[in-house]
mmCIF file of C-alpha atoms and ligand atoms in Angstrom:
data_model
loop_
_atom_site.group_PDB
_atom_site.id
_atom_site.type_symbol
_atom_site.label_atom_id
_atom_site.label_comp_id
_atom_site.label_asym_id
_atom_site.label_seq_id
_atom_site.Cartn_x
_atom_site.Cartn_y
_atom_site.Cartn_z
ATOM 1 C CA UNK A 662 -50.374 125.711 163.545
ATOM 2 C CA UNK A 663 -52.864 128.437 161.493
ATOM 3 C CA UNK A 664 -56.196 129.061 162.799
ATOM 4 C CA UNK A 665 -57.593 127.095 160.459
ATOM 5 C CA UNK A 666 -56.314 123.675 161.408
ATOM 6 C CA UNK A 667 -56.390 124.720 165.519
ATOM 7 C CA UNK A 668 -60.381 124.883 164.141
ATOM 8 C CA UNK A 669 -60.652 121.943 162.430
ATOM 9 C CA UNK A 670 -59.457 120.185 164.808
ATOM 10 C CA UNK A 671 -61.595 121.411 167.985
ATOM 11 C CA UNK A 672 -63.678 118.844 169.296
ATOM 12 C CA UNK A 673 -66.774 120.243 168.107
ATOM 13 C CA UNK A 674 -65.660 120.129 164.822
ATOM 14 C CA UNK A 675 -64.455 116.675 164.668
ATOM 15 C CA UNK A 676 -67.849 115.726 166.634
ATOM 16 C CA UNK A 677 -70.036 117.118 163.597
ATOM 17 C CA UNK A 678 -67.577 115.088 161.130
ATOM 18 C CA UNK A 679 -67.850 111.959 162.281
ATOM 19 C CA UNK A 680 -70.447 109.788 161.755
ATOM 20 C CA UNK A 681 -71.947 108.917 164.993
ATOM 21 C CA UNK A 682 -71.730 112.812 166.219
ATOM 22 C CA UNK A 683 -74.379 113.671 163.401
ATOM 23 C CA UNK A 684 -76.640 110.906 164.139
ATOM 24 C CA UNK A 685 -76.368 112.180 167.639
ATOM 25 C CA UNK A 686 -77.162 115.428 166.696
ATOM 26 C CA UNK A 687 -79.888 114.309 164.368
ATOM 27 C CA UNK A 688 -81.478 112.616 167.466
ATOM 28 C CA UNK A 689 -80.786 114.869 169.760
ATOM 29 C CA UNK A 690 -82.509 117.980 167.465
ATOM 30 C CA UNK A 691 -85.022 115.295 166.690
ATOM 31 C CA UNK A 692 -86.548 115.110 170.367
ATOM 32 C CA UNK A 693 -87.132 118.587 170.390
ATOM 33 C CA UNK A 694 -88.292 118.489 167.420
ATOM 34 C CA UNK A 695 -91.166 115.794 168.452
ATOM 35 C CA UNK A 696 -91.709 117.659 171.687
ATOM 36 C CA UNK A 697 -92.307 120.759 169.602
ATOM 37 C CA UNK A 698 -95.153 119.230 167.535
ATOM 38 C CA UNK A 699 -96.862 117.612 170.578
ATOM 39 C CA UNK A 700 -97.031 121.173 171.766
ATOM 40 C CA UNK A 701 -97.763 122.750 168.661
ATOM 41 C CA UNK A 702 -100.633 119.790 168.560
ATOM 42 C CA UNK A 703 -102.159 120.792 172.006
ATOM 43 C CA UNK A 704 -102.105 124.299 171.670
ATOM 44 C CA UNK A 705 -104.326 123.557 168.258
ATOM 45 C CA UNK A 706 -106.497 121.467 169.724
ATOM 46 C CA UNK A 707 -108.116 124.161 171.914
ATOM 47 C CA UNK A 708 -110.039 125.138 168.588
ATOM 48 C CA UNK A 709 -112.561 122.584 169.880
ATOM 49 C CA UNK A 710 -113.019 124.121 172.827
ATOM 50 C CA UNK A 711 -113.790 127.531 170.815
ATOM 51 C CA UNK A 712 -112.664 130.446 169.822
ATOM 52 C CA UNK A 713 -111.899 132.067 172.950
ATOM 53 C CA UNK A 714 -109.790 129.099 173.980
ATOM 54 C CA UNK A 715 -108.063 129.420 170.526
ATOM 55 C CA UNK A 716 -107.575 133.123 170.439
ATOM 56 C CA UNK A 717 -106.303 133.561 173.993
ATOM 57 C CA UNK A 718 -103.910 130.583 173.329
ATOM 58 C CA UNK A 719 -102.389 132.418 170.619
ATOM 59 C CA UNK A 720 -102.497 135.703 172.241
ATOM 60 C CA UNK A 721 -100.283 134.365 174.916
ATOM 61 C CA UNK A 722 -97.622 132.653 172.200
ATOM 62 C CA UNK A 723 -97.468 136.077 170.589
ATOM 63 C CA UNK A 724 -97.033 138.134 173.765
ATOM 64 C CA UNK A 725 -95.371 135.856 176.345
ATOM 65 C CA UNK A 726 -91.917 137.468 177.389
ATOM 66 C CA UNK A 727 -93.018 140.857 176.097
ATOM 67 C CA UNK A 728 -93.134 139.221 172.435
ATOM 68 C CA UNK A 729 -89.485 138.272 172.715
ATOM 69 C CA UNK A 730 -90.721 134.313 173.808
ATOM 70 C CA UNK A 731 -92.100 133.627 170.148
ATOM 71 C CA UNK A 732 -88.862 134.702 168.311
ATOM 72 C CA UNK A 733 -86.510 133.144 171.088
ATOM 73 C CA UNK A 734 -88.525 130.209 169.878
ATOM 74 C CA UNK A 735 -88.619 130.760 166.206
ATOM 75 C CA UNK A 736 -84.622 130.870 166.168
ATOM 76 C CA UNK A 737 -84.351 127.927 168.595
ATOM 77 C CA UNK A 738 -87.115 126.108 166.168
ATOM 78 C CA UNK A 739 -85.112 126.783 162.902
ATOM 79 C CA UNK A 740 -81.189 126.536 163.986
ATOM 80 C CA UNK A 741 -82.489 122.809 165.103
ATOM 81 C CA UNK A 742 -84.355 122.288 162.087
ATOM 82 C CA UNK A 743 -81.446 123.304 160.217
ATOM 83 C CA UNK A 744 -79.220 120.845 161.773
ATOM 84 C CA UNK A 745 -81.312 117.962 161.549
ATOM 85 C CA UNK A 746 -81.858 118.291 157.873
ATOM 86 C CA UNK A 747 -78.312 119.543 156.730
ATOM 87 C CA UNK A 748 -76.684 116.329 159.432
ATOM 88 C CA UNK A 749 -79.371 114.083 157.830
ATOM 89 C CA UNK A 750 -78.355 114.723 154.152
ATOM 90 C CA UNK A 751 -74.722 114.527 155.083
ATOM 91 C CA UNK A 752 -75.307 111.265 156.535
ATOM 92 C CA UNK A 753 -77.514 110.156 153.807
ATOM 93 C CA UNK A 754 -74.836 111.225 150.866
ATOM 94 C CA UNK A 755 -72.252 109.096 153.379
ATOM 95 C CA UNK A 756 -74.598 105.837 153.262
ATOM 96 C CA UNK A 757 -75.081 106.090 149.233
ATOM 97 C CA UNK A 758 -71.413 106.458 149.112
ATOM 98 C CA UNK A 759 -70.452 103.405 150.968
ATOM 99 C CA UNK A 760 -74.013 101.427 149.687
ATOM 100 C CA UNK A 761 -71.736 101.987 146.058
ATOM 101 C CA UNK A 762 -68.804 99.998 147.744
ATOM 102 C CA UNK A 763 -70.577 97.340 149.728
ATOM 103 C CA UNK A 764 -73.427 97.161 147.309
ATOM 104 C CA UNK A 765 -73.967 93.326 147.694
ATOM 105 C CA UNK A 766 -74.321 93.057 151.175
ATOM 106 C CA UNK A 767 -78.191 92.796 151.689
ATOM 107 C CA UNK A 768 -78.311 94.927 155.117
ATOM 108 C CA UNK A 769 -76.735 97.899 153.805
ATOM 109 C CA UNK A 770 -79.557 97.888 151.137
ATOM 110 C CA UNK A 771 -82.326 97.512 153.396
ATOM 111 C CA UNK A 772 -80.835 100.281 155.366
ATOM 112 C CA UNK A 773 -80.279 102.391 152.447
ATOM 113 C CA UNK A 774 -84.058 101.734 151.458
ATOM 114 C CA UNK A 775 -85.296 102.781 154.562
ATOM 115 C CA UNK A 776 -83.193 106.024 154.776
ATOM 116 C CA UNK A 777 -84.107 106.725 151.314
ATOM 117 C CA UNK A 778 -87.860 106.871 152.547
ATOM 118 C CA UNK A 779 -87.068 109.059 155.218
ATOM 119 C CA UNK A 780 -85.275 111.357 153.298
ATOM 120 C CA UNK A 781 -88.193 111.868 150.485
ATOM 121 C CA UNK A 782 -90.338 112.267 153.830
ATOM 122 C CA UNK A 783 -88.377 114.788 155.309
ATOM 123 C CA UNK A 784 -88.173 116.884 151.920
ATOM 124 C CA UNK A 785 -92.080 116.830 151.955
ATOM 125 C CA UNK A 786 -92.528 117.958 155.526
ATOM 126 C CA UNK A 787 -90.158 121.195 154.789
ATOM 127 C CA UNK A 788 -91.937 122.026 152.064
ATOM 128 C CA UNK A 789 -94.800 121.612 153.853
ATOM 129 C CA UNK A 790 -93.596 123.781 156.446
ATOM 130 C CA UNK A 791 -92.196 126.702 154.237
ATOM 131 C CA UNK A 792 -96.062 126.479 152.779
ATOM 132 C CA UNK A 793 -97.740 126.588 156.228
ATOM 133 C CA UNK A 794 -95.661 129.489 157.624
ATOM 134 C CA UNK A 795 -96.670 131.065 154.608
ATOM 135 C CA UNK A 796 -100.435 130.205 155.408
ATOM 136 C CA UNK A 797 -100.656 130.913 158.862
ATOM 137 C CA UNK A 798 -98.153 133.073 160.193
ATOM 138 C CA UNK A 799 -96.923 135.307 157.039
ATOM 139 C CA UNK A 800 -100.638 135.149 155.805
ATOM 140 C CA UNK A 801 -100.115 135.357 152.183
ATOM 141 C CA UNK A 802 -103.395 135.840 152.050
ATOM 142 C CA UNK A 803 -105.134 139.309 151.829
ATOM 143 C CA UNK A 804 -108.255 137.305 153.631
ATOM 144 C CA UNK A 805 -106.654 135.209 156.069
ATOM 145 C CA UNK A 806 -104.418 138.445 157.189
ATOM 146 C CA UNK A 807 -107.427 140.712 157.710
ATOM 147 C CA UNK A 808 -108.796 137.680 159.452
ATOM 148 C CA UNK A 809 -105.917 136.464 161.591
ATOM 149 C CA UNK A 810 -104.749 139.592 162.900
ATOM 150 C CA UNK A 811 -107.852 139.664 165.563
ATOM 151 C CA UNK A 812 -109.241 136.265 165.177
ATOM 152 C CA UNK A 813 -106.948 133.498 164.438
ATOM 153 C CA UNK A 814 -109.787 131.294 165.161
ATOM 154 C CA UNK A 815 -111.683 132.318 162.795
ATOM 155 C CA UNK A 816 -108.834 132.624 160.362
ATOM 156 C CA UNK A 817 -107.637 128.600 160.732
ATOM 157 C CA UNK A 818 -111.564 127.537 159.794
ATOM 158 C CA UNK A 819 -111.408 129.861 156.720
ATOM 159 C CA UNK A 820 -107.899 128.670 155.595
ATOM 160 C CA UNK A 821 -109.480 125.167 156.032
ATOM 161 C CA UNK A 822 -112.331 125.892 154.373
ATOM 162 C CA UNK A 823 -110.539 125.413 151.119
ATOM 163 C CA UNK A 824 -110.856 121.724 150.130
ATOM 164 C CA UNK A 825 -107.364 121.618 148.266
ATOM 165 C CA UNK A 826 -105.654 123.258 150.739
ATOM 166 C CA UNK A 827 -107.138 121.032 153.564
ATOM 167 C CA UNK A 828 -106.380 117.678 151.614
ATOM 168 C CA UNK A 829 -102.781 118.955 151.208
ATOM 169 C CA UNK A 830 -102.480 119.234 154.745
ATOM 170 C CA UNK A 831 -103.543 115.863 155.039
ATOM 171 C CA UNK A 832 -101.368 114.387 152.925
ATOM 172 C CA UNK A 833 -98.211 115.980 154.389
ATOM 173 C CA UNK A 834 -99.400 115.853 157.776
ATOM 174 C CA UNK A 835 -99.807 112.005 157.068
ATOM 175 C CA UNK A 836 -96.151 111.908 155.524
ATOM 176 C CA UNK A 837 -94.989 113.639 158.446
ATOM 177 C CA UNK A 838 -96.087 110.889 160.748
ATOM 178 C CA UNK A 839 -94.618 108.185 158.213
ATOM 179 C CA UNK A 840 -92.433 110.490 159.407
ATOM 180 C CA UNK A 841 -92.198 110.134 162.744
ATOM 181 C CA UNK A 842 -92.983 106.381 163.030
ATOM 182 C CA UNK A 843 -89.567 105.593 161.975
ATOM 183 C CA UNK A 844 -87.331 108.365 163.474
ATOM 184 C CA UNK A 845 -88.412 108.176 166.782
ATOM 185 C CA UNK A 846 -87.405 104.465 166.918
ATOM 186 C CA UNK A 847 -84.612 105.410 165.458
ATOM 187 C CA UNK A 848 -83.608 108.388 168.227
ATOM 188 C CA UNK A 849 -83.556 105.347 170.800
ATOM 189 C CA UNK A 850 -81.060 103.415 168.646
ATOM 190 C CA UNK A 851 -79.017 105.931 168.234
ATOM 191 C CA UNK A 852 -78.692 106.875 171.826
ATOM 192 C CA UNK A 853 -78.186 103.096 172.522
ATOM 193 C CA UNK A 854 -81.353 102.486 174.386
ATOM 194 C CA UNK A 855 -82.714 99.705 171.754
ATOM 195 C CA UNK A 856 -81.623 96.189 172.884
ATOM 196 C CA UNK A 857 -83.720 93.399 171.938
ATOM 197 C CA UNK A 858 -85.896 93.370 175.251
ATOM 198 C CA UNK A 859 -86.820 96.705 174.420
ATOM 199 C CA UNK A 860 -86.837 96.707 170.645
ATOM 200 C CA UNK A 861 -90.951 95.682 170.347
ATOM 201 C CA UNK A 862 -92.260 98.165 173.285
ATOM 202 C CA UNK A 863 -90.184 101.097 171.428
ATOM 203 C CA UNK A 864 -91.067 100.251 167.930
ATOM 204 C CA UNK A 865 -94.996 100.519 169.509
ATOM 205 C CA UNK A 866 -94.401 103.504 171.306
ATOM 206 C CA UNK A 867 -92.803 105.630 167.854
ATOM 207 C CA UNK A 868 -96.140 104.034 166.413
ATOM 208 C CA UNK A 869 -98.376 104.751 168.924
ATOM 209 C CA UNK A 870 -97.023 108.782 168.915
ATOM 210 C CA UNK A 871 -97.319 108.641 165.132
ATOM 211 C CA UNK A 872 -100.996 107.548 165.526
ATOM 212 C CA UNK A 873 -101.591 109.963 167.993
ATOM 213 C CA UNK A 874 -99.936 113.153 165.917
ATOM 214 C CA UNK A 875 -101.711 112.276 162.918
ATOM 215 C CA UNK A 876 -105.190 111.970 164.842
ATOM 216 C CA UNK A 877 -104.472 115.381 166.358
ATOM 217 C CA UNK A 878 -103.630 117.082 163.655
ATOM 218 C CA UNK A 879 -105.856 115.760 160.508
ATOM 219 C CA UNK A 880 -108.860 115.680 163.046
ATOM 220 C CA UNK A 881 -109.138 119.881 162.365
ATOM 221 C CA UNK A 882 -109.195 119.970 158.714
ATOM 222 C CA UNK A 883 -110.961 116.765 158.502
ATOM 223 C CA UNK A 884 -114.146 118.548 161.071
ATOM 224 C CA UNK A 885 -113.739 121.897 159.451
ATOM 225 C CA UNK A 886 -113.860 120.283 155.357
ATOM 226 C CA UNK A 887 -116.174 117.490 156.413
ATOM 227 C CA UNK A 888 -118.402 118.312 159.233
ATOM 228 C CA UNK A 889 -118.846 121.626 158.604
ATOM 229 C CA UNK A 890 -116.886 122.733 162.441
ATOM 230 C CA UNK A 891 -116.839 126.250 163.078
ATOM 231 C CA UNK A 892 -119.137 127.508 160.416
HETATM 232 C C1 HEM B 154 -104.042 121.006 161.621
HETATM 233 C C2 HEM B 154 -102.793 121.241 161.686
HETATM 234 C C3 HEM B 154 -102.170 122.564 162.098
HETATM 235 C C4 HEM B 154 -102.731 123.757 162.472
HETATM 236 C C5 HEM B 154 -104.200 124.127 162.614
HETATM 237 C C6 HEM B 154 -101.644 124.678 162.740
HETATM 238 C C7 HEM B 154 -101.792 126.001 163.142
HETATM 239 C C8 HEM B 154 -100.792 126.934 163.157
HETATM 240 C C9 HEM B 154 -100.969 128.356 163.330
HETATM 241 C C10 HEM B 154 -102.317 129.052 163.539
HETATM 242 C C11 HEM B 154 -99.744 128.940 163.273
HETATM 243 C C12 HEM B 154 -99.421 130.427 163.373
HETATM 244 C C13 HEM B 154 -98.987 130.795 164.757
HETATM 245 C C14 HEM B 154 -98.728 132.294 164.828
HETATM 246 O O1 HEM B 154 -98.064 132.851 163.968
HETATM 247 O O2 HEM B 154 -99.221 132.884 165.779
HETATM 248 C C15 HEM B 154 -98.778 127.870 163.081
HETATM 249 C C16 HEM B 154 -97.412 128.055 162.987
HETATM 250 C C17 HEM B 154 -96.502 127.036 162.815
HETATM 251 N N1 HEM B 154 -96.759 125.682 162.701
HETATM 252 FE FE1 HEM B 154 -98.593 124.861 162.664
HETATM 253 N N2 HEM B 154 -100.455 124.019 162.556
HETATM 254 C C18 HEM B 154 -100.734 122.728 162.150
HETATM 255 C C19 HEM B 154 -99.810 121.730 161.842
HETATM 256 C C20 HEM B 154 -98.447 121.876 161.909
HETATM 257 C C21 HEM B 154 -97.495 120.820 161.666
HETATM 258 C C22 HEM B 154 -97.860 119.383 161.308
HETATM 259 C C23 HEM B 154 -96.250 121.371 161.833
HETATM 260 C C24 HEM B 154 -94.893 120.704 161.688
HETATM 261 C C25 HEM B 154 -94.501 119.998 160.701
HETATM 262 C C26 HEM B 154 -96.415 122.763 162.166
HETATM 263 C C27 HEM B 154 -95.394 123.643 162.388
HETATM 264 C C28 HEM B 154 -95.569 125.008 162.548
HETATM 265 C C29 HEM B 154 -94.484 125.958 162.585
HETATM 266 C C30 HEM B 154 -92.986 125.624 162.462
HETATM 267 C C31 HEM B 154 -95.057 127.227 162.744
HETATM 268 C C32 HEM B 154 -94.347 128.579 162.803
HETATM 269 C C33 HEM B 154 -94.253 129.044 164.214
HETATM 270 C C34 HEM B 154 -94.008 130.548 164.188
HETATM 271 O O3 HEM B 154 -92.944 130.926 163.737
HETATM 272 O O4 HEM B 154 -94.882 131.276 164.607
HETATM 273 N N3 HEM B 154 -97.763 123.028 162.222
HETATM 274 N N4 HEM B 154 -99.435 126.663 163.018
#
């Protein structure tokens, strides 16, 4: 037997072909995925309680573990990012495959609908994200890296200063929720704990964390553009 076939046969690999191992792994990156924004969403927050709050927050992220903590989370971040979206296309290009054979049957369509949503979704949000890194943590911008390397405070009410760049935000932040409304129901099906008792209290629980991430998050560019916060 060659090395080749000893690998393709290992269970890992035959868990990442099949079907029901990638939704697994899609779920299973997708929780830490949602844990990571409802900790990304906190730590923002603290801009309303000012920029000391804000600037010692982020002082900590970029010194915690002698600055190894933020890249130990970086690469932890992107290798699950990268799995979720590479096993979610996979799994998508499998469903338009077989929605060609069993075209008439009506559930594989509203499936297939639904899927197709999430994928357009899911493009937005990375783009969204290679554009925020860009904003926020590359700082692209001559301004907001003068500004961010002592005062990230003051740098994220500058950055939202900027009406198209706040209303862009907005809309992907809202996307990203659309988002989230479906997948996290979705991580409980896939882990088989959606049965019809509990269908209703976990479709309003994905909502209700939707609701809440989109609050959180559009609340700071909507008091910065709007009301003026931090001026
Ligand atoms: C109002 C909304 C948001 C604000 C004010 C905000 C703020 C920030 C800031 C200041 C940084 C830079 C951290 C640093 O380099 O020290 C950052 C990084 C990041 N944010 Fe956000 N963020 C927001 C929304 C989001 C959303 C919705 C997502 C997810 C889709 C997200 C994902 C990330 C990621 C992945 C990083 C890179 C982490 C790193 O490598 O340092 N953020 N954010």
């Amino acid at each position: 037997m060659s090395a080749l076939s000893c690998c393709n046969n290992s269970a890992p690999f035959r868990f990442w072909n099949s079907s029901i191992g990638k939704k697994i792994i899609v779920a299973l990156t997708g929780i830490i995925l949602v844990g990571y924004l409802a900790g990304h969403l906190v730590g923002n927050l603290l801009i309303f309680q000012g920029e000391h709050a804000f600037n010692e927050y982020a002082h900590f992220l970029q010194t915690m573990l002698h600055g190894y903590g933020v890249w130990i989370a970086r690469i932890v971040l992107l290798g699950t990012l990268v799995l979720h979206v590479v096993a979610t296309i996979q799994l998508t290009l499998a469903n338009r495959i077989a929605r060609n054979i069993q075209y008439q049957c009506p559930d594989t369509v509203t499936a297939t609908v639904s899927s197709r949503m999430m994928i357009w979704s899911g493009s937005t949000i990375l783009a969204f994200i290679v554009f925020h890194i860009l904003h926020y943590t590359v700082r692209v911008s001559p301004t907001l890296a003068e500004l961010g390397e002592n005062n990230p405070h003051a740098m994220v009410i500058t950055g939202f200063s900027n009406v198209l760049v706040s209303l862009f935000y907005i809309v992907a932040i809202s996307l990203l929720c659309s988002h989230l409304s479906h997948g996290v129901g979705s991580i409980f099906q896939t882990l088989g704990l959606r049965s019809h008792k509990t269908a209703l209290a976990i479709d309003l629980l994905s909502r209700a964390y939707a609701l809440a991430i989109w609050l959180g998050f559009i609340s700071i560019p909507v008091a910065i553009m709007v009301f003026g916060f931090g001026k």
